[in-house]
CSV table of C-alpha atoms and ligand atoms in Angstrom, one decimal:
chain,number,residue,atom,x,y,z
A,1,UNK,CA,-93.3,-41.2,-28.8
A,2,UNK,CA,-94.6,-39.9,-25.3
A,3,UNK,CA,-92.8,-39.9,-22.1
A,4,UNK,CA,-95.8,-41.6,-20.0
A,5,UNK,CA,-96.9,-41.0,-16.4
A,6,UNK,CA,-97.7,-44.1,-14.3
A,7,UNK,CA,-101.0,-44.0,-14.8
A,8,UNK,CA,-103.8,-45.3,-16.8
A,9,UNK,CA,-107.0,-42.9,-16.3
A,10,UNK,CA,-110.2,-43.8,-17.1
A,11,UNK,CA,-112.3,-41.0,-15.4
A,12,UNK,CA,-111.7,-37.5,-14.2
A,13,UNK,CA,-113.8,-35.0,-11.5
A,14,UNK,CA,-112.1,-31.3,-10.9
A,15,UNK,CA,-108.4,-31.8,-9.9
A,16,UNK,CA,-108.9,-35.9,-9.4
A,17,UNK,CA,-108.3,-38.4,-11.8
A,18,UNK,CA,-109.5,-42.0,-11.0
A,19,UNK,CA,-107.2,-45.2,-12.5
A,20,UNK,CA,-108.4,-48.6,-13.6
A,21,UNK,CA,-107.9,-50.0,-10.1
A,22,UNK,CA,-110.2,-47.4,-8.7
A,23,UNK,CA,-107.6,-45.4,-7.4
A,24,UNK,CA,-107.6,-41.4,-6.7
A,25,UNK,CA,-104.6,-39.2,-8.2
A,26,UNK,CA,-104.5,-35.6,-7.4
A,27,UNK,CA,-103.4,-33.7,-11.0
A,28,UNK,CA,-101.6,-30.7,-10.2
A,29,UNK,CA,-100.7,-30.8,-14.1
A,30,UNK,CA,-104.5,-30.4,-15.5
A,31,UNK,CA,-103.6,-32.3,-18.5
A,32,UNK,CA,-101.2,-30.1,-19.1
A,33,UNK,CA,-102.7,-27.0,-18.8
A,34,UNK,CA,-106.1,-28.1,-20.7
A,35,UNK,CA,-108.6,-29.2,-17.4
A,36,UNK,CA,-109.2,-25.3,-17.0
A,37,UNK,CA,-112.0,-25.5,-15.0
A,38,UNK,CA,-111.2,-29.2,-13.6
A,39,UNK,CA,-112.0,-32.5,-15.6
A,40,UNK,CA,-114.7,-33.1,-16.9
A,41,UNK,CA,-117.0,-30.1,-15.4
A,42,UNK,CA,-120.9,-30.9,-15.3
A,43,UNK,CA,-121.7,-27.7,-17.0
A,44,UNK,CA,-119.7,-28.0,-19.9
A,45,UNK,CA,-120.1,-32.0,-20.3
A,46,UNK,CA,-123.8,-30.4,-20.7
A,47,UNK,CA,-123.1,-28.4,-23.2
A,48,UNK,CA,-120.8,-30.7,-25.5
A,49,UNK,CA,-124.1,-33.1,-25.2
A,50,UNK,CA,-126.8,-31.0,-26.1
A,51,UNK,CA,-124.3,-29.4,-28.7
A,52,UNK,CA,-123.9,-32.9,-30.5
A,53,UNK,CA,-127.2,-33.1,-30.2
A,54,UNK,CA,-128.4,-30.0,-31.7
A,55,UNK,CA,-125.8,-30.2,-34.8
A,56,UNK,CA,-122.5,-31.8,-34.6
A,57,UNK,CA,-120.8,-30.3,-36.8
A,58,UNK,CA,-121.1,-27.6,-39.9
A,59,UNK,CA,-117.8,-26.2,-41.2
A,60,UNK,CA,-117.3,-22.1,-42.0
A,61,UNK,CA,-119.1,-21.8,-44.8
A,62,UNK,CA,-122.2,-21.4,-42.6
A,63,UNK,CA,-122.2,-18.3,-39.6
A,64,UNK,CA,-122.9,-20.7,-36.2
A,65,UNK,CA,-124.6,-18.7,-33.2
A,66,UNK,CA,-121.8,-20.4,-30.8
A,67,UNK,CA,-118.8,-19.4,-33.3
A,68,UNK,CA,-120.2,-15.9,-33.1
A,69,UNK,CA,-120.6,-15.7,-29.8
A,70,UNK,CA,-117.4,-17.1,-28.7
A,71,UNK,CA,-115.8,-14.5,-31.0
A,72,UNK,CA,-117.7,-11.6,-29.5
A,73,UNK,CA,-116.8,-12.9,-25.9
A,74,UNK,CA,-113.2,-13.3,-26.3
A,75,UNK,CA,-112.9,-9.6,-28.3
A,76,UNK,CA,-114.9,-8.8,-24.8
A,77,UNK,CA,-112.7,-10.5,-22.4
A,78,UNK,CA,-108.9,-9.2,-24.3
A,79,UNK,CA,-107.5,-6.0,-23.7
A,80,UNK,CA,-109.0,-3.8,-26.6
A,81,UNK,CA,-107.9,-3.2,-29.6
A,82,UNK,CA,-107.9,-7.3,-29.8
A,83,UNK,CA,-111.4,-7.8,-31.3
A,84,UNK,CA,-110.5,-9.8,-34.0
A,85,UNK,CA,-111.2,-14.0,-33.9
A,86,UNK,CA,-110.0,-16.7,-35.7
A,87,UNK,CA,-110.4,-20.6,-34.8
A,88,UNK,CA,-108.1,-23.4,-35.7
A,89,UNK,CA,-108.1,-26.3,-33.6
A,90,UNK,CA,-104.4,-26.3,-31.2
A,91,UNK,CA,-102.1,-24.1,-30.4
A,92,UNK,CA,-99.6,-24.6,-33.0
A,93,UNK,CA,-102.3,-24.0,-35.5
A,94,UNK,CA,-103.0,-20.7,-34.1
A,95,UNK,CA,-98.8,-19.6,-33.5
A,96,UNK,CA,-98.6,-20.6,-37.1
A,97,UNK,CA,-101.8,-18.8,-38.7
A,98,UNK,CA,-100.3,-15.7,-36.2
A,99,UNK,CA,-96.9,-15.9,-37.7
A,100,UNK,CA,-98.7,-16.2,-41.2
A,101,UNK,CA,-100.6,-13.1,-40.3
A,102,UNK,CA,-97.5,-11.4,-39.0
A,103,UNK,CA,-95.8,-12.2,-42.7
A,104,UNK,CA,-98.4,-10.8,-44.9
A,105,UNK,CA,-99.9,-7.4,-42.7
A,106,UNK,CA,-95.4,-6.2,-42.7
A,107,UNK,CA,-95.0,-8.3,-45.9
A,108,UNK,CA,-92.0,-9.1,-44.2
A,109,UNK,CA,-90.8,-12.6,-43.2
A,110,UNK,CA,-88.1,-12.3,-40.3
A,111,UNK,CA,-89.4,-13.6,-36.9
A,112,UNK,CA,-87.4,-12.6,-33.7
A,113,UNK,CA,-88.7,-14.9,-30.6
A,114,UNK,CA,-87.1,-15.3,-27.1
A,115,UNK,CA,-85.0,-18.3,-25.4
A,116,UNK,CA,-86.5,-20.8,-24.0
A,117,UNK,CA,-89.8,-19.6,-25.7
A,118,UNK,CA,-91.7,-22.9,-27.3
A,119,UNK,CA,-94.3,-22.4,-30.2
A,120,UNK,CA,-95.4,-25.9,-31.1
A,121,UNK,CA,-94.3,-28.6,-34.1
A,122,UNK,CA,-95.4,-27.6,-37.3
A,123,UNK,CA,-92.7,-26.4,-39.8
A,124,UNK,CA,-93.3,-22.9,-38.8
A,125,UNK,CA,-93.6,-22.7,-34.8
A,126,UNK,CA,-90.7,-25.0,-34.8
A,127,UNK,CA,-88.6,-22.4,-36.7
A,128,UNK,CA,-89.3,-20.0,-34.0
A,129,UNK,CA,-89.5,-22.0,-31.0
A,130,UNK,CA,-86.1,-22.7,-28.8
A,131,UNK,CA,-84.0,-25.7,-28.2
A,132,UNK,CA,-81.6,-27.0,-30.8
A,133,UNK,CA,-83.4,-30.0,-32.1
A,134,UNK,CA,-86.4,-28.1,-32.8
A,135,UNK,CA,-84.1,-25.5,-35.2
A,136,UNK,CA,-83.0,-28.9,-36.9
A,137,UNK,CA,-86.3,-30.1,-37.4
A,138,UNK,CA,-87.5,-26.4,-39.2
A,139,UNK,CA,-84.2,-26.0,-41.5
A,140,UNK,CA,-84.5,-30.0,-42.5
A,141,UNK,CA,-88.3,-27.9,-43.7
A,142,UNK,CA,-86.2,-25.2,-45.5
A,143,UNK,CA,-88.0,-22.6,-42.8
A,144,UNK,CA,-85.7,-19.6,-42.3
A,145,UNK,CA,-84.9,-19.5,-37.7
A,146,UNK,CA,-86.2,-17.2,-35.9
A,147,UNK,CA,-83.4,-14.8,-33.9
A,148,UNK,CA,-83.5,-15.6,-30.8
A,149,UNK,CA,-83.3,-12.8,-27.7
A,150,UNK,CA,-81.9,-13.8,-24.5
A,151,UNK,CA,-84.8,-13.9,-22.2
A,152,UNK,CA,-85.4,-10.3,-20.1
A,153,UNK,CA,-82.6,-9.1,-22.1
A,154,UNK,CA,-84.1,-5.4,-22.6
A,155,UNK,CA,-81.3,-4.2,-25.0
A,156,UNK,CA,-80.9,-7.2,-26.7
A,157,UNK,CA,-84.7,-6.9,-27.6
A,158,UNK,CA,-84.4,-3.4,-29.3
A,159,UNK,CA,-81.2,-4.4,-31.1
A,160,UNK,CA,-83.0,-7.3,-32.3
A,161,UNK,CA,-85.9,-5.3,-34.0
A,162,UNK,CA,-85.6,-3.4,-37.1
A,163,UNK,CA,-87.6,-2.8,-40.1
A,164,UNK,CA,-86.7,-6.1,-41.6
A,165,UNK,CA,-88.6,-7.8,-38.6
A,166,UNK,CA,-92.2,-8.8,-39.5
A,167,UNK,CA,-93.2,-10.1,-35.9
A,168,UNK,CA,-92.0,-10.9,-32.0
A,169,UNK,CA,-93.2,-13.5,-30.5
A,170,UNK,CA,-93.0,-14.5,-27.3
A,171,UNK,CA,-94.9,-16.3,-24.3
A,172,UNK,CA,-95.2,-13.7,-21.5
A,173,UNK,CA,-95.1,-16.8,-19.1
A,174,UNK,CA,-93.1,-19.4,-20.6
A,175,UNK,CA,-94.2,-23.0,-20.3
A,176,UNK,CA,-91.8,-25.4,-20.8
A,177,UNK,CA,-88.8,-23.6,-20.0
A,178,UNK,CA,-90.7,-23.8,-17.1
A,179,UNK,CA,-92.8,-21.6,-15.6
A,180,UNK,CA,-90.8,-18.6,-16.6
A,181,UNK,CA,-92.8,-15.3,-15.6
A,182,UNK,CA,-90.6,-12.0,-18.2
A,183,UNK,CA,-89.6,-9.1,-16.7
A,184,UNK,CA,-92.7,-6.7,-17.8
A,185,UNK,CA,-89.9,-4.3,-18.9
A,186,UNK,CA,-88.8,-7.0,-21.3
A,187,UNK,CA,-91.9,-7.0,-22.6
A,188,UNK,CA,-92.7,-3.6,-22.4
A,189,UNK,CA,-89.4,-3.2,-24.6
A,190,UNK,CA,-90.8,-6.0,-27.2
A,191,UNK,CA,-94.0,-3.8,-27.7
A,192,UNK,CA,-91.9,-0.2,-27.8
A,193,UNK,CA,-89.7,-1.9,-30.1
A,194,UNK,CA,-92.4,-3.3,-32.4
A,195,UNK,CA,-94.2,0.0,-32.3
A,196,UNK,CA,-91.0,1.7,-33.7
A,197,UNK,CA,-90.3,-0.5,-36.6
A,198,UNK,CA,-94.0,-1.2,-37.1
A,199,UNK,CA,-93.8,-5.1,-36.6
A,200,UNK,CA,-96.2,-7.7,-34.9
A,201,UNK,CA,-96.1,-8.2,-31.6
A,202,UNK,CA,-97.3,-12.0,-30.9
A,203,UNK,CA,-98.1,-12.8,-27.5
A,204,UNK,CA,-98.2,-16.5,-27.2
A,205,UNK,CA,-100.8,-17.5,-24.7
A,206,UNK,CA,-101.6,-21.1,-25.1
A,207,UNK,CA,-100.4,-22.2,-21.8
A,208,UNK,CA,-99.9,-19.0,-20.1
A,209,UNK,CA,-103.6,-17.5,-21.0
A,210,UNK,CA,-107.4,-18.5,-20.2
A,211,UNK,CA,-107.1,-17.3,-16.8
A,212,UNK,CA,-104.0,-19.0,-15.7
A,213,UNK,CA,-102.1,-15.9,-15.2
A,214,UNK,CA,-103.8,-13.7,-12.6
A,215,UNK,CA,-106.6,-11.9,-15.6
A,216,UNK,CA,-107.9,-13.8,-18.5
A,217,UNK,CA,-105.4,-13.0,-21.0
A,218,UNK,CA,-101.4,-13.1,-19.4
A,219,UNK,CA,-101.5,-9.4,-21.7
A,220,UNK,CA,-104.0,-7.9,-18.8
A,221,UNK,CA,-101.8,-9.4,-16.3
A,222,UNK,CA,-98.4,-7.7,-17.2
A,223,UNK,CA,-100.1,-4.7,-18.8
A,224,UNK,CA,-98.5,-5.3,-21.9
A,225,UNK,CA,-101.4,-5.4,-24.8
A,226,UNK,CA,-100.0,-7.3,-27.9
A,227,UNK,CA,-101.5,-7.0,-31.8
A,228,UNK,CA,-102.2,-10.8,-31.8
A,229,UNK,CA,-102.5,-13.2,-29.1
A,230,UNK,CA,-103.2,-16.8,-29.2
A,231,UNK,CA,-104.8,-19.0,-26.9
A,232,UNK,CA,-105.8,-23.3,-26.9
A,233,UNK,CA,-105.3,-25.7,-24.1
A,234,UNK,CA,-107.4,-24.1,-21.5
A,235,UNK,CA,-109.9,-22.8,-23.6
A,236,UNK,CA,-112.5,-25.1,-24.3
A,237,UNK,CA,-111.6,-27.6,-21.2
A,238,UNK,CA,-110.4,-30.9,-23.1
A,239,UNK,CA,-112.1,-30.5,-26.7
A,240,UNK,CA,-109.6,-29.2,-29.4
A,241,UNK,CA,-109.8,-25.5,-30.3
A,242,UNK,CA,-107.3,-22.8,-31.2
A,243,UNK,CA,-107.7,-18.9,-31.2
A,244,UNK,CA,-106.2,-15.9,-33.0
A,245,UNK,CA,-107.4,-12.6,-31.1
A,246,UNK,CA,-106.0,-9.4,-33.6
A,247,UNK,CA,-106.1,-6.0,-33.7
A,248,UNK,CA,-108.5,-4.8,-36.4
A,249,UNK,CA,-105.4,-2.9,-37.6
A,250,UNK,CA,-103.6,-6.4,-38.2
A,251,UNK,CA,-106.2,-7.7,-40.3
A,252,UNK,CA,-107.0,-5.1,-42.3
A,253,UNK,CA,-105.6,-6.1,-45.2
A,254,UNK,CA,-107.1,-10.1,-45.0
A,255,UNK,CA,-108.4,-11.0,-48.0
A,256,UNK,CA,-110.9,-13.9,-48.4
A,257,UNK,CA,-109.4,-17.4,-48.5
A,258,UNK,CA,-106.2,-15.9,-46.3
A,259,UNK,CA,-107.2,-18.0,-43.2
A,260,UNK,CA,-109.1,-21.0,-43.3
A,261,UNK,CA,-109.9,-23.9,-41.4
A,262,UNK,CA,-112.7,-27.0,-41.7
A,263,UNK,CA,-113.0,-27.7,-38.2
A,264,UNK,CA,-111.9,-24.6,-36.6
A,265,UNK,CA,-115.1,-23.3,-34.5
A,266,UNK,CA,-117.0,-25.8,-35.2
A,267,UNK,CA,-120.4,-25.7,-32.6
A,268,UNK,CA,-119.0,-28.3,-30.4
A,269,UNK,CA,-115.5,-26.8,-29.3
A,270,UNK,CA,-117.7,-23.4,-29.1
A,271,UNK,CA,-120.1,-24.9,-26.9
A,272,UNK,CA,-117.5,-26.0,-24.6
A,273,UNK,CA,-115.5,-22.8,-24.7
A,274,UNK,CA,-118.8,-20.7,-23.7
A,275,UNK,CA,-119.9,-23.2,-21.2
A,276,UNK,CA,-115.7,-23.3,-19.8
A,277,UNK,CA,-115.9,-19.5,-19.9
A,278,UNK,CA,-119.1,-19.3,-17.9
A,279,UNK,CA,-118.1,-21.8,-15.6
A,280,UNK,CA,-114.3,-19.3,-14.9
A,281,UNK,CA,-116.8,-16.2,-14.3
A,282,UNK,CA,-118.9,-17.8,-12.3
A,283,UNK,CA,-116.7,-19.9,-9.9
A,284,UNK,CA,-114.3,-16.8,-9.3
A,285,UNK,CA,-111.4,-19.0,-10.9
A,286,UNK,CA,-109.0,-16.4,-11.8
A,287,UNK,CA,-109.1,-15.2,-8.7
A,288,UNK,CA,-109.2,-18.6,-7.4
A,289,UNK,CA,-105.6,-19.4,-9.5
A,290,UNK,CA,-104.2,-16.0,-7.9
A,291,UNK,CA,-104.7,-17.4,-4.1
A,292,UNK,CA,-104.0,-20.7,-4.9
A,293,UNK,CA,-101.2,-20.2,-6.5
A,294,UNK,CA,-99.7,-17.8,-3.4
A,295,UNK,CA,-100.5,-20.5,-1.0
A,296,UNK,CA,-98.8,-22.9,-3.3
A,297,UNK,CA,-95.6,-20.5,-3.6
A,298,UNK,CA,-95.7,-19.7,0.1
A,299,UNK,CA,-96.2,-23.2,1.7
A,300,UNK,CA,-93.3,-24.8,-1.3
A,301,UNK,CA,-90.6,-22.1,0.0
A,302,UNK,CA,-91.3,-23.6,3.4
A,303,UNK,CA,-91.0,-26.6,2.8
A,304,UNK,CA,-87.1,-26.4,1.2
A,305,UNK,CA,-87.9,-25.2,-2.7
A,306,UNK,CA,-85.3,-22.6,-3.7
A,307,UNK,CA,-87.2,-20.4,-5.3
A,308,UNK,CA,-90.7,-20.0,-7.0
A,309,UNK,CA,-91.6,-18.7,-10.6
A,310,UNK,CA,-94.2,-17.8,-12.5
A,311,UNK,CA,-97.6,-16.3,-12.2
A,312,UNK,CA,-101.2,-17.7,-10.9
A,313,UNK,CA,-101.2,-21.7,-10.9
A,314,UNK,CA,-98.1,-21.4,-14.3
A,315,UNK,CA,-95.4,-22.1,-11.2
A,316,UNK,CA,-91.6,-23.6,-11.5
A,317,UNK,CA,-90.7,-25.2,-8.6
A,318,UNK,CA,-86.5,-24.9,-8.4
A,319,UNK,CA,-85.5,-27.5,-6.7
A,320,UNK,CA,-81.8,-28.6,-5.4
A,321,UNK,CA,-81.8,-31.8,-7.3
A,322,UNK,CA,-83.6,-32.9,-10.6
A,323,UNK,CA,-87.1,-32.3,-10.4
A,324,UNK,CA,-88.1,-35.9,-12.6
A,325,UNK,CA,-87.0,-37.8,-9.5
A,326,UNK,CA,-89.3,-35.9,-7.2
A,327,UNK,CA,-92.5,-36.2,-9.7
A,328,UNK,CA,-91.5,-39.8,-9.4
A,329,UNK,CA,-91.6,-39.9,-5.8
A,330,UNK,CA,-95.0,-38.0,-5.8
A,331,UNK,CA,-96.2,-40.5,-8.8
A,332,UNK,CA,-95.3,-42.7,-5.7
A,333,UNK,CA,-97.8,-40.8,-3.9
A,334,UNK,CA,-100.6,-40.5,-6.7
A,335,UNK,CA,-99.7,-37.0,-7.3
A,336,UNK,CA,-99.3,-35.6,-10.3
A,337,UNK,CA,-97.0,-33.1,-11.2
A,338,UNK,CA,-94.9,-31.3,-14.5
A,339,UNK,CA,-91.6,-31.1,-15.5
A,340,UNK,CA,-89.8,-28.5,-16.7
A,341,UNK,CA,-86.5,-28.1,-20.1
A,342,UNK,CA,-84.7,-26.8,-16.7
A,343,UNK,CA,-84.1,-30.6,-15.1
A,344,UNK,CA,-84.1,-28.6,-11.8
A,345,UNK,CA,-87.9,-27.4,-12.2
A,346,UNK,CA,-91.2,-29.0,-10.8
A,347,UNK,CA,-94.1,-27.7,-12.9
A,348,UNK,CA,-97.5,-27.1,-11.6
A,349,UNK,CA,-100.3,-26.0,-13.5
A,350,UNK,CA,-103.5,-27.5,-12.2
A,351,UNK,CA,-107.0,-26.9,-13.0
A,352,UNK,CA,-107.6,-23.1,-11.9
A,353,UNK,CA,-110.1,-24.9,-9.8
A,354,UNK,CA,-107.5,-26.2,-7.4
A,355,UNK,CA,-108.7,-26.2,-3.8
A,356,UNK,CA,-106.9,-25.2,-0.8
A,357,UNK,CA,-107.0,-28.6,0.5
A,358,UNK,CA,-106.0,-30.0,-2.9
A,359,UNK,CA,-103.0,-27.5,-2.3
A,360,UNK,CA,-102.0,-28.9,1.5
A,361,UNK,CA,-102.0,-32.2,-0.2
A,362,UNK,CA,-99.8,-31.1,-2.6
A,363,UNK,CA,-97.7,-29.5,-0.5
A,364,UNK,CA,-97.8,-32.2,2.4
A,365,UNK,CA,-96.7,-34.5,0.0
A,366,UNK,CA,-94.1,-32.2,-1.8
A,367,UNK,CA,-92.7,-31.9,2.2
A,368,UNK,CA,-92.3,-35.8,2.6
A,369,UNK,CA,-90.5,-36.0,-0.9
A,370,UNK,CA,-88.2,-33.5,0.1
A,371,UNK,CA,-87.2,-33.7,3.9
B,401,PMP,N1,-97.4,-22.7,-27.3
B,401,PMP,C1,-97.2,-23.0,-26.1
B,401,PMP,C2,-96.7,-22.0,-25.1
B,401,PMP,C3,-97.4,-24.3,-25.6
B,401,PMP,O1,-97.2,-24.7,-24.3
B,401,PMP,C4,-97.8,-25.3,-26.5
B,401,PMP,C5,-98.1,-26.8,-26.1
B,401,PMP,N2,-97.3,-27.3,-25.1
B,401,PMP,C6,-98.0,-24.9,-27.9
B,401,PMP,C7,-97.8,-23.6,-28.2
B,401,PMP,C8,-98.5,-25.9,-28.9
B,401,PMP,O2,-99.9,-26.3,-28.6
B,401,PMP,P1,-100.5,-27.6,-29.3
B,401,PMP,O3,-99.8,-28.8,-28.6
B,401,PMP,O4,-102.0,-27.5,-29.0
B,401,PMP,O5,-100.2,-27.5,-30.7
């Protein structure tokens, strides 16, 4: 069951979706974090059609060109030593194959994660993702919880981690909790800690990442470099695909048959990834989400909003009343917006291709909700 929006789409061009009637909506919530470089992009349309035309599919049992190359771009792209690739197809996939890979480099099985920190639906992410009927859901599955640090609580962090603990994860910018941007000293602890103890430090990047954040990966952003990083949602622009960037030093003991997936890779995802990728470069996006997202933080505190968090165009809106009746009132409007686990927190994560006048649209009609 899915708490719908208002609207029934049945095309999409950059940051505007078109309904049944004809009509325009601006998305200032990307479909949720996915329409990286804006919906439906010409250049990676393209490449998903001469993909499916060249060979649909083949699983891994055959080495693709595209898999390859996606691989060697995103070990170019991370902070080094992350030069190891593996594909799933959604986030949760790739938390849970991390996690997985976390348990069997320490060989232990304890996960320590953060609050408000949310890791997806399968047994395992749910066991180490925050919010009380997500723990129920994991021990009805028998999965041990993860413990859970207070958010930016540095001491708290290296209390938590000891030689029992096979992994951290966390989402530098958290998502859903929304738009959360952790103190870099809280993360900085998270890596000292793990370094000390010798666990796994898991930076979940499946909103936060793919350019979102101010750099490619949210790690270059904060200057925080984990061993295993996981990226989805924004990475191949609306076709599914997960991926599990490692340190050589975390994989090392892989043996074959260890990870797996059928689809995972597969040429068309790829194609769409490399063509998305191409399309960030060569539009300037990242820095396009950087100024964007300035002008959107600047013109919202004008215009009444408390405060504004997050990085790039990951931003929480804190509002002074609950932020589902303004979305409404900007559904009103035909804009679309996120919401947040804080009900006082307007999410906005638009395609990083978001203009400025997209941005004064926003914010003119954020003003006229508010005033
Ligand atoms: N991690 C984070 C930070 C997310 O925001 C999400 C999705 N909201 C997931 C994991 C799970 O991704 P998926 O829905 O593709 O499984």
């Amino acid at each position: 069951m899915y708490a719908e929006f208002p609207i029934r789409p049945v095309r999409g061009r950059g940051s505007w979706l078109i309904d049944e009637n004809g009509l325009e909506w601006l998305d200032a919530y990307g479909g949720h974090a996915v329409a990286a470089t804006g919906h439906s992009h010409p250049d990676v349309v393209r490449a998903i059609a001469e993909q499916a035309g060249e060979l649909l599919f083949y699983s891994t049992a055959v080495r693709h060109p595209l898999r390859i190359a996606l691989a060697e771009r995103l070990a170019a792209i991370c902070p080094a030593p992350l030069e190891r690739v593996f594909f799933c197809n959604s986030g949760a996939e790739a938390n849970e194959n991390a996690l997985h890979l976390a348990r069997k480099h320490t060989g232990r099985r304890t996960i320590v994660s953060v609050t408000g920190g949310w890791h997806g639906r399968t047994a395992a992410t749910l066991a180490v993702t925050d919010g009380a009927r997500y723990e129920e859901s994991a021990r009805r599955s028998g999965i041990p919880l993860s413990l859970k640090v207070p958010a930016d609580d540095v001491a708290a962090m290296e209390a938590a981690v000891d030689a029992s603990v096979a992994a951290v994860i966390v989402e530098p910018v958290q998502g859903l909790s929304g738009a959360r941007d952790l103190a870099v000293e809280f993360l900085q602890a998270a890596r000292r800690a793990c370094d000390a103890h010798g666990a796994v430090l898991i930076f979940d990047e499946v909103q936060c990442g793919v350019g979102r954040c101010g750099a490619f990966s949210a790690a270059e952003a904060v200057g925080v470099t984990p061993d295993v990083l996981t990226f989805a949602k924004g990475l191949a622009a609306g076709l599914p695909i997960g991926a599990v960037v490692a340190t050589p030093g975390v994989t090392a003991g892989l043996t074959l048959g260890d990870l797996g997936s059928t689809f995972g890779g597969g040429p068309v995802p790829c194609a769409a990834a490399l063509a998305n990728l191409d399309v960030i470069e060569r539009e300037g996006l990242i820095d396009n989400a950087v100024k964007i997202g300035a002008w959107l933080t600047a013109g919202a505190l004008a215009h009444g909003v408390r405060r504004v968090s997050g990085r790039g165009l990951l931003l929480g809106l804190h509002l002074d009343r609950p932020a589902a009746e303004v979305q409404r009132a900007l559904f009103d409007r035909r804009i679309i917006t996120g919401t947040a686990s804080d009900p006082a927190v307007l999410r906005l994560l638009p395609p990083l291709s978001f203009s400025a006048r997209e941005a004064d649209l926003l914010l003119a009609g954020l003003a006229e909700v508010l005033q």
